[in-house]
Amino acid sequence: MVCKECGKEFEPRHFNQKYCSNECKNERERRWQREYQRRIHHYKPLETQICAVCGKGFKPRHKRHKYCSEECRCVRKMAKQNQYDLKRRQPKHHETQICAVCGKEFKPVNVQNIYCSPQCRVEAQRRYHAANREKYNAYHRAYYEKHREECQFYVKKWRWRHDMPDVRG
């Protein structure tokens, strides 16, 4: 029998063998895949493009390639990240902002600042927890009631690990 890829004569090992070796079979498969992709996707060879970072010409592997190498892609990615970080950390359009707790005007260091000092931030957290304490307690009470045995088991286990006596008597 004659190999369909290289044209050499060979002795087939089974009745429907078409290629003389796995290399010929794999080469034929690769060629068929390339032809299939060209037919399905109306493949046109891509023209040389200019790298968006270094300006060198390169042959792209697909139409979305913008950079000639992984290094250029990383350089551009880091530049975009730095631009984003700078923009995010700049103060808002107005120079001063009013503190959400005490009402004083202050200059924010970055966009996330809404309190004039760490003391105001702590006070805001205290107010938030005081306002939501009942909701928090109700949630945990309901969870405890639903999983009572499991919770008691873990309390006993914790006490045992930390050498704490059971004070409930």
GROMACS .gro file of C-alpha atoms in nm:
model
  169
    1MET     CA    1   0.000   0.000   0.000
    2VAL     CA    2   0.116   0.364  -0.064
    3CYS     CA    3   0.126   0.628   0.215
    4LYS     CA    4  -0.117   0.915   0.144
    5GLU     CA    5   0.126   1.169   0.291
    6CYS     CA    6   0.478   1.087   0.174
    7GLY     CA    7   0.405   0.843  -0.112
    8LYS     CA    8   0.627   0.559   0.022
    9GLU     CA    9   0.516   0.199  -0.005
   10PHE     CA   10   0.451   0.021   0.325
   11GLU     CA   11   0.297  -0.295   0.464
   12PRO     CA   12  -0.026  -0.203   0.653
   13ARG     CA   13  -0.070  -0.345   1.003
   14HIS     CA   14  -0.452  -0.336   0.972
   15PHE     CA   15  -0.699  -0.318   0.687
   16ASN     CA   16  -0.774   0.058   0.694
   17GLN     CA   17  -0.424   0.198   0.763
   18LYS     CA   18  -0.356   0.493   0.527
   19TYR     CA   19  -0.019   0.628   0.647
   20CYS     CA   20   0.318   0.459   0.686
   21SER     CA   21   0.397   0.614   1.030
   22ASN     CA   22   0.258   0.831   1.307
   23GLU     CA   23   0.471   1.122   1.182
   24CYS     CA   24   0.298   1.111   0.842
   25LYS     CA   25  -0.041   1.077   1.009
   26ASN     CA   26   0.025   1.373   1.242
   27GLU     CA   27   0.157   1.590   0.959
   28ARG     CA   28  -0.153   1.517   0.752
   29GLU     CA   29  -0.374   1.601   1.053
   30ARG     CA   30  -0.195   1.935   1.110
   31ARG     CA   31  -0.224   2.027   0.742
   32TRP     CA   32  -0.593   1.933   0.738
   33GLN     CA   33  -0.659   2.145   1.050
   34ARG     CA   34  -0.491   2.449   0.892
   35GLU     CA   35  -0.694   2.409   0.574
   36TYR     CA   36  -1.013   2.360   0.772
   37GLN     CA   37  -0.953   2.675   0.979
   38ARG     CA   38  -0.887   2.876   0.663
   39ARG     CA   39  -1.210   2.753   0.505
   40ILE     CA   40  -1.428   2.804   0.812
   41HIS     CA   41  -1.292   3.140   0.925
   42HIS     CA   42  -1.219   3.280   0.579
   43TYR     CA   43  -0.859   3.302   0.686
   44LYS     CA   44  -0.648   3.570   0.525
   45PRO     CA   45  -0.280   3.586   0.610
   46LEU     CA   46  -0.225   3.874   0.852
   47GLU     CA   47  -0.002   4.156   0.740
   48THR     CA   48   0.294   4.283   0.937
   49GLN     CA   49   0.191   4.513   1.221
   50ILE     CA   50   0.379   4.771   1.428
   51CYS     CA   51   0.425   4.697   1.799
   52ALA     CA   52   0.229   4.947   2.012
   53VAL     CA   53   0.516   4.972   2.264
   54CYS     CA   54   0.853   4.952   2.091
   55GLY     CA   55   0.752   5.032   1.731
   56LYS     CA   56   0.912   4.724   1.574
   57GLY     CA   57   0.735   4.538   1.296
   58PHE     CA   58   0.612   4.186   1.368
   59LYS     CA   59   0.399   3.912   1.214
   60PRO     CA   60   0.089   3.864   1.435
   61ARG     CA   61  -0.047   3.516   1.502
   62HIS     CA   62  -0.405   3.645   1.518
   63LYS     CA   63  -0.577   3.974   1.447
   64ARG     CA   64  -0.590   4.085   1.813
   65HIS     CA   65  -0.211   4.085   1.858
   66LYS     CA   66  -0.084   4.436   1.932
   67TYR     CA   67   0.259   4.365   2.078
   68CYS     CA   68   0.566   4.195   1.932
   69SER     CA   69   0.662   4.007   2.250
   70GLU     CA   70   0.553   3.914   2.599
   71GLU     CA   71   0.788   4.179   2.740
   72CYS     CA   72   0.617   4.457   2.543
   73ARG     CA   73   0.276   4.330   2.651
   74CYS     CA   74   0.384   4.336   3.018
   75VAL     CA   75   0.531   4.687   2.983
   76ARG     CA   76   0.201   4.816   2.842
   77LYS     CA   77  -0.002   4.635   3.107
   78MET     CA   78   0.205   4.789   3.388
   79ALA     CA   79   0.175   5.136   3.233
   80LYS     CA   80  -0.205   5.103   3.217
   81GLN     CA   81  -0.216   4.979   3.577
   82ASN     CA   82  -0.005   5.275   3.694
   83GLN     CA   83  -0.234   5.519   3.509
   84TYR     CA   84  -0.537   5.358   3.676
   85ASP     CA   85  -0.376   5.372   4.021
   86LEU     CA   86  -0.282   5.739   3.982
   87LYS     CA   87  -0.630   5.831   3.864
   88ARG     CA   88  -0.793   5.637   4.148
   89ARG     CA   89  -0.579   5.798   4.416
   90GLN     CA   90  -0.627   6.157   4.301
   91PRO     CA   91  -0.858   6.369   4.514
   92LYS     CA   92  -1.207   6.436   4.385
   93HIS     CA   93  -1.275   6.739   4.168
   94HIS     CA   94  -1.326   6.968   4.466
   95GLU     CA   95  -1.028   7.033   4.691
   96THR     CA   96  -1.204   7.001   5.026
   97GLN     CA   97  -1.452   6.747   5.151
   98ILE     CA   98  -1.683   6.743   5.452
   99CYS     CA   99  -1.627   6.475   5.716
  100ALA     CA  100  -1.922   6.234   5.741
  101VAL     CA  101  -1.903   6.228   6.125
  102CYS     CA  102  -1.803   6.568   6.262
  103GLY     CA  103  -1.882   6.790   5.964
  104LYS     CA  104  -1.539   6.957   5.944
  105GLU     CA  105  -1.387   7.040   5.607
  106PHE     CA  106  -1.067   6.856   5.516
  107LYS     CA  107  -0.845   6.781   5.218
  108PRO     CA  108  -0.872   6.412   5.126
  109VAL     CA  109  -0.551   6.221   5.059
  110ASN     CA  110  -0.728   5.996   4.810
  111VAL     CA  111  -1.077   5.930   4.677
  112GLN     CA  112  -1.158   5.679   4.951
  113ASN     CA  113  -1.120   5.929   5.237
  114ILE     CA  114  -1.459   6.030   5.378
  115TYR     CA  115  -1.348   6.098   5.736
  116CYS     CA  116  -1.114   6.373   5.849
  117SER     CA  117  -0.925   6.160   6.103
  118PRO     CA  118  -0.888   5.803   6.231
  119GLN     CA  119  -1.092   5.902   6.537
  120CYS     CA  120  -1.389   5.996   6.314
  121ARG     CA  121  -1.354   5.668   6.126
  122VAL     CA  122  -1.365   5.472   6.453
  123GLU     CA  123  -1.665   5.677   6.568
  124ALA     CA  124  -1.848   5.600   6.242
  125GLN     CA  125  -1.780   5.228   6.288
  126ARG     CA  126  -1.907   5.247   6.649
  127ARG     CA  127  -2.227   5.419   6.535
  128TYR     CA  128  -2.280   5.166   6.258
  129HIS     CA  129  -2.239   4.870   6.493
  130ALA     CA  130  -2.463   5.030   6.756
  131ALA     CA  131  -2.735   5.089   6.496
  132ASN     CA  132  -2.715   4.734   6.361
  133ARG     CA  133  -2.646   4.546   6.684
  134GLU     CA  134  -3.002   4.417   6.723
  135LYS     CA  135  -3.010   4.291   6.364
  136TYR     CA  136  -2.671   4.124   6.416
  137ASN     CA  137  -2.781   3.963   6.743
  138ALA     CA  138  -3.111   3.842   6.594
  139TYR     CA  139  -2.927   3.676   6.306
  140HIS     CA  140  -2.687   3.497   6.538
  141ARG     CA  141  -2.966   3.396   6.778
  142ALA     CA  142  -3.158   3.240   6.489
  143TYR     CA  143  -2.845   3.062   6.366
  144TYR     CA  144  -2.774   2.931   6.715
  145GLU     CA  145  -3.130   2.802   6.755
  146LYS     CA  146  -3.113   2.625   6.422
  147HIS     CA  147  -2.770   2.468   6.488
  148ARG     CA  148  -2.780   2.437   6.869
  149GLU     CA  149  -2.616   2.094   6.902
  150GLU     CA  150  -2.340   2.176   6.658
  151CYS     CA  151  -2.265   2.507   6.832
  152GLN     CA  152  -2.256   2.346   7.177
  153PHE     CA  153  -2.017   2.079   7.047
  154TYR     CA  154  -1.775   2.340   6.913
  155VAL     CA  155  -1.796   2.548   7.233
  156LYS     CA  156  -1.704   2.240   7.437
  157LYS     CA  157  -1.425   2.154   7.194
  158TRP     CA  158  -1.287   2.509   7.213
  159ARG     CA  159  -1.295   2.508   7.593
  160TRP     CA  160  -1.120   2.172   7.600
  161ARG     CA  161  -0.844   2.292   7.366
  162HIS     CA  162  -0.789   2.611   7.564
  163ASP     CA  163  -0.815   2.448   7.911
  164MET     CA  164  -1.123   2.653   7.998
  165PRO     CA  165  -1.365   2.514   8.258
  166ASP     CA  166  -1.734   2.483   8.175
  167VAL     CA  167  -1.884   2.754   8.397
  168ARG     CA  168  -2.249   2.675   8.323
  169GLY     CA  169  -2.245   2.402   8.588
   0.00000   0.00000   0.00000
